PDB file of C-alpha atoms in Angstrom:
ATOM      1  CA  MET A   1     -93.044  -1.817  15.262  1.00 52.00           C
ATOM      2  CA  ILE A   2     -89.956  -3.275  13.571  1.00 58.00           C
ATOM      3  CA  THR A   3     -88.187  -6.265  15.104  1.00 58.00           C
ATOM      4  CA  SER A   4     -84.814  -7.692  14.179  1.00 62.00           C
ATOM      5  CA  THR A   5     -82.925 -10.669  15.624  1.00 61.00           C
ATOM      6  CA  ARG A   6     -79.178 -11.052  15.112  1.00 63.00           C
ATOM      7  CA  ARG A   7     -76.414 -13.272  16.400  1.00 59.00           C
ATOM      8  CA  VAL A   8     -73.256 -11.227  17.031  1.00 57.00           C
ATOM      9  CA  SER A   9     -71.006 -14.289  17.046  1.00 65.00           C
ATOM     10  CA  PRO A  10     -71.626 -18.045  16.937  1.00 68.00           C
ATOM     11  CA  ASP A  11     -70.895 -18.479  20.645  1.00 70.00           C
ATOM     12  CA  LYS A  12     -73.168 -15.598  21.776  1.00 66.00           C
ATOM     13  CA  PRO A  13     -76.949 -15.735  22.164  1.00 68.00           C
ATOM     14  CA  GLU A  14     -79.176 -13.938  19.710  1.00 68.00           C
ATOM     15  CA  VAL A  15     -79.861 -10.248  20.282  1.00 60.00           C
ATOM     16  CA  ARG A  16     -83.366  -9.028  19.561  1.00 62.00           C
ATOM     17  CA  ILE A  17     -83.957  -5.374  18.739  1.00 62.00           C
ATOM     18  CA  ALA A  18     -87.426  -3.868  18.458  1.00 58.00           C
ATOM     19  CA  PHE A  19     -88.202  -0.265  17.581  1.00 53.00           C
ATOM     20  CA  SER A  20     -90.950   1.983  16.438  1.00 55.00           C
ATOM     21  CA  LEU A  21     -90.752   4.800  13.937  1.00 52.00           C
ATOM     22  CA  GLY A  22     -93.726   6.673  15.392  1.00 51.00           C
ATOM     23  CA  ASP A  23     -92.787   8.000  18.872  1.00 48.00           C
ATOM     24  CA  THR A  24     -89.698  10.248  19.186  1.00 46.00           C
ATOM     25  CA  SER A  25     -90.360  11.782  22.618  1.00 48.00           C
ATOM     26  CA  ASP A  26     -86.958  10.611  23.954  1.00 45.00           C
ATOM     27  CA  VAL A  27     -85.155  12.429  21.182  1.00 45.00           C
ATOM     28  CA  ASN A  28     -85.973  15.832  22.661  1.00 46.00           C
ATOM     29  CA  ASP A  29     -84.184  15.049  25.945  1.00 48.00           C
ATOM     30  CA  ALA A  30     -81.375  13.004  24.345  1.00 46.00           C
ATOM     31  CA  GLU A  31     -77.883  13.627  25.639  1.00 47.00           C
ATOM     32  CA  ASP A  32     -75.427  15.631  23.591  1.00 56.00           C
ATOM     33  CA  LEU A  33     -74.897  13.416  20.575  1.00 59.00           C
ATOM     34  CA  SER A  34     -71.298  14.489  20.200  1.00 59.00           C
ATOM     35  CA  GLN A  35     -70.145  13.047  23.527  1.00 75.00           C
ATOM     36  CA  THR A  36     -66.746  11.395  23.491  1.00 79.00           C
ATOM     37  CA  PHE A  37     -65.070   9.325  26.133  1.00 85.00           C
ATOM     38  CA  PRO A  38     -61.268   9.609  25.933  1.00 84.00           C
ATOM     39  CA  ASP A  39     -60.792   6.583  28.227  1.00 81.00           C
ATOM     40  CA  LEU A  40     -62.502   4.298  25.723  1.00 85.00           C
ATOM     41  CA  GLU A  41     -60.881   2.811  22.668  1.00 89.00           C
ATOM     42  CA  GLN A  42     -62.250   4.232  19.450  1.00 88.00           C
ATOM     43  CA  ARG A  43     -64.115   1.021  18.661  1.00 89.00           C
ATOM     44  CA  LEU A  44     -65.922   1.219  22.031  1.00 88.00           C
ATOM     45  CA  GLN A  45     -67.063   4.842  21.721  1.00 90.00           C
ATOM     46  CA  PRO A  46     -70.858   5.277  21.783  1.00 90.00           C
ATOM     47  CA  VAL A  47     -72.195   5.617  18.269  1.00 89.00           C
ATOM     48  CA  PRO A  48     -74.607   8.543  17.875  1.00 90.00           C
ATOM     49  CA  PRO A  49     -78.154   7.233  17.660  1.00 92.00           C
ATOM     50  CA  CYS A  50     -80.617   7.423  14.902  1.00 92.00           C
ATOM     51  CA  VAL A  51     -82.633  10.253  16.491  1.00 89.00           C
ATOM     52  CA  SER A  52     -85.829   9.179  14.821  1.00 92.00           C
ATOM     53  CA  LEU A  53     -85.717   5.854  16.696  1.00 92.00           C
ATOM     54  CA  ARG A  54     -86.512   5.981  20.413  1.00 93.00           C
ATOM     55  CA  GLU A  55     -84.840   2.647  21.046  1.00 95.00           C
ATOM     56  CA  SER A  56     -81.673   3.848  19.324  1.00 93.00           C
ATOM     57  CA  VAL A  57     -81.593   6.905  21.590  1.00 93.00           C
ATOM     58  CA  GLN A  58     -82.186   4.695  24.634  1.00 95.00           C
ATOM     59  CA  VAL A  59     -79.352   2.364  23.621  1.00 94.00           C
ATOM     60  CA  TYR A  60     -77.112   5.397  23.098  1.00 93.00           C
ATOM     61  CA  LYS A  61     -78.004   6.787  26.553  1.00 94.00           C
ATOM     62  CA  GLU A  62     -77.287   3.427  28.157  1.00 95.00           C
ATOM     63  CA  HIS A  63     -73.978   3.190  26.316  1.00 93.00           C
ATOM     64  CA  CYS A  64     -73.043   6.693  27.525  1.00 93.00           C
ATOM     65  CA  ARG A  65     -74.039   5.779  31.084  1.00 94.00           C
ATOM     66  CA  MET A  66     -71.846   2.680  30.923  1.00 93.00           C
ATOM     67  CA  ALA A  67     -68.963   4.734  29.491  1.00 92.00           C
ATOM     68  CA  ARG A  68     -69.252   7.217  32.396  1.00 92.00           C
ATOM     69  CA  GLU A  69     -69.392   4.303  34.832  1.00 93.00           C
ATOM     70  CA  PHE A  70     -66.308   2.801  33.154  1.00 92.00           C
ATOM     71  CA  HIS A  71     -64.482   6.126  33.560  1.00 91.00           C
ATOM     72  CA  GLN A  72     -65.465   6.276  37.240  1.00 94.00           C
ATOM     73  CA  VAL A  73     -64.350   2.696  37.894  1.00 95.00           C
ATOM     74  CA  LYS A  74     -61.090   3.312  36.042  1.00 93.00           C
ATOM     75  CA  HIS A  75     -60.489   6.409  38.210  1.00 94.00           C
ATOM     76  CA  GLU A  76     -61.264   4.440  41.390  1.00 97.00           C
ATOM     77  CA  ILE A  77     -58.851   1.715  40.300  1.00 97.00           C
ATOM     78  CA  SER A  78     -56.168   4.353  39.758  1.00 96.00           C
ATOM     79  CA  VAL A  79     -56.783   5.829  43.219  1.00 97.00           C
ATOM     80  CA  LEU A  80     -56.670   2.356  44.797  1.00 97.00           C
ATOM     81  CA  GLU A  81     -53.459   1.475  42.939  1.00 98.00           C
ATOM     82  CA  ASP A  82     -51.854   4.688  44.258  1.00 97.00           C
ATOM     83  CA  ARG A  83     -53.010   3.785  47.768  1.00 98.00           C
ATOM     84  CA  LYS A  84     -51.614   0.267  47.306  1.00 98.00           C
ATOM     85  CA  ARG A  85     -48.213   1.684  46.245  1.00 98.00           C
ATOM     86  CA  LYS A  86     -48.146   3.933  49.324  1.00 97.00           C
ATOM     87  CA  LEU A  87     -49.128   1.065  51.613  1.00 98.00           C
ATOM     88  CA  LEU A  88     -46.454  -1.186  50.098  1.00 98.00           C
ATOM     89  CA  ALA A  89     -43.857   1.558  50.616  1.00 97.00           C
ATOM     90  CA  ASP A  90     -45.036   1.899  54.231  1.00 98.00           C
ATOM     91  CA  LEU A  91     -44.835  -1.877  54.637  1.00 98.00           C
ATOM     92  CA  VAL A  92     -41.249  -1.940  53.355  1.00 97.00           C
ATOM     93  CA  GLU A  93     -40.365   0.885  55.753  1.00 97.00           C
ATOM     94  CA  ASP A  94     -42.101  -0.917  58.641  1.00 98.00           C
ATOM     95  CA  GLU A  95     -40.167  -4.100  57.829  1.00 98.00           C
ATOM     96  CA  LYS A  96     -36.888  -2.141  57.910  1.00 97.00           C
ATOM     97  CA  VAL A  97     -37.865  -0.643  61.270  1.00 98.00           C
ATOM     98  CA  ALA A  98     -38.845  -4.087  62.594  1.00 98.00           C
ATOM     99  CA  MET A  99     -35.470  -5.494  61.510  1.00 98.00           C
ATOM    100  CA  GLU A 100     -33.666  -2.607  63.220  1.00 98.00           C
ATOM    101  CA  ILE A 101     -35.720  -3.157  66.398  1.00 98.00           C
ATOM    102  CA  ALA A 102     -34.859  -6.874  66.344  1.00 98.00           C
ATOM    103  CA  ARG A 103     -31.165  -6.044  65.861  1.00 98.00           C
ATOM    104  CA  LEU A 104     -31.241  -3.551  68.737  1.00 98.00           C
ATOM    105  CA  GLU A 105     -33.087  -6.008  70.994  1.00 98.00           C
ATOM    106  CA  GLU A 106     -30.453  -8.660  70.258  1.00 98.00           C
ATOM    107  CA  GLU A 107     -27.673  -6.160  70.933  1.00 98.00           C
ATOM    108  CA  PHE A 108     -29.394  -5.121  74.192  1.00 98.00           C
ATOM    109  CA  ARG A 109     -29.693  -8.771  75.256  1.00 98.00           C
ATOM    110  CA  ARG A 110     -26.017  -9.392  74.451  1.00 98.00           C
ATOM    111  CA  LEU A 111     -24.871  -6.233  76.265  1.00 98.00           C
ATOM    112  CA  THR A 112     -27.076  -7.041  79.281  1.00 98.00           C
ATOM    113  CA  GLU A 113     -25.498 -10.490  79.503  1.00 98.00           C
ATOM    114  CA  GLU A 114     -22.035  -8.986  79.125  1.00 98.00           C
ATOM    115  CA  ASN A 115     -22.862  -6.453  81.871  1.00 98.00           C
ATOM    116  CA  ARG A 116     -23.995  -9.259  84.226  1.00 98.00           C
ATOM    117  CA  THR A 117     -20.777 -11.107  83.558  1.00 98.00           C
ATOM    118  CA  LEU A 118     -18.701  -7.975  84.206  1.00 98.00           C
ATOM    119  CA  VAL A 119     -20.599  -7.199  87.420  1.00 98.00           C
ATOM    120  CA  THR A 120     -20.008 -10.772  88.614  1.00 98.00           C
ATOM    121  CA  VAL A 121     -16.288 -10.605  87.742  1.00 98.00           C
ATOM    122  CA  HIS A 122     -16.066  -7.189  89.465  1.00 98.00           C
ATOM    123  CA  LYS A 123     -17.626  -8.580  92.680  1.00 98.00           C
ATOM    124  CA  GLU A 124     -15.306 -11.588  92.595  1.00 98.00           C
ATOM    125  CA  ARG A 125     -12.242  -9.354  92.111  1.00 97.00           C
ATOM    126  CA  ALA A 126     -13.417  -6.996  94.880  1.00 97.00           C
ATOM    127  CA  GLN A 127     -13.793  -9.948  97.258  1.00 97.00           C
ATOM    128  CA  GLN A 128     -10.422 -11.288  96.151  1.00 96.00           C
ATOM    129  CA  LEU A 129      -8.837  -7.875  96.746  1.00 95.00           C
ATOM    130  CA  GLU A 130     -10.437  -7.673 100.174  1.00 94.00           C
ATOM    131  CA  ARG A 131      -9.090 -11.107 101.107  1.00 93.00           C
ATOM    132  CA  LEU A 132      -5.637 -10.148  99.854  1.00 93.00           C
ATOM    133  CA  CYS A 133      -5.757  -6.935 101.849  1.00 91.00           C
ATOM    134  CA  LEU A 134      -6.767  -8.880 104.979  1.00 90.00           C
ATOM    135  CA  THR A 135      -4.070 -11.458 104.348  1.00 88.00           C
ATOM    136  CA  GLY A 136      -1.504  -8.705 103.811  1.00 82.00           C
ATOM    137  CA  ARG A 137      -2.466  -7.010 107.083  1.00 83.00           C
ATOM    138  CA  THR A 138      -2.253 -10.180 109.054  1.00 81.00           C
ATOM    139  CA  ARG A 139       1.253 -10.817 107.704  1.00 78.00           C
ATOM    140  CA  GLN A 140       2.320  -7.273 108.520  1.00 75.00           C
ATOM    141  CA  ASP A 141       0.834  -7.524 112.003  1.00 68.00           C
ATOM    142  CA  PRO A 142       3.377  -9.611 113.985  1.00 63.00           C
ATOM    143  CA  SER A 143       1.362  -9.597 117.154  1.00 57.00           C
TER     144      SER A 143
END
């Protein structure tokens, strides 16, 4: 068993790696060592393992799993961003419709008030006309 401890940067904790040169059973079922992940920057691509080291193969598998998970999350983010754009477009449209409804309600209120006023004036003029007609008849009637 070989053990190595390294500090990647001064602000990060030490990383301890232990491996054995004897057992290579994981190498037989190792993933395709030429896997690439186009979504990842070149510096983040999984580095093919040292196939004679089980721990190296395990680290490689874990790195590949994380890269697939990253791809999936990135895809989900893209889908959610598309959904967000559609919802925002719907919201803008709904706001336009709401403004039009408010304008029409205000116009309806104004026209209803104007109609009431006109109906009142019409009744007053009809009564006035009736009185004038009655007054005119009484003047024409000398009896």
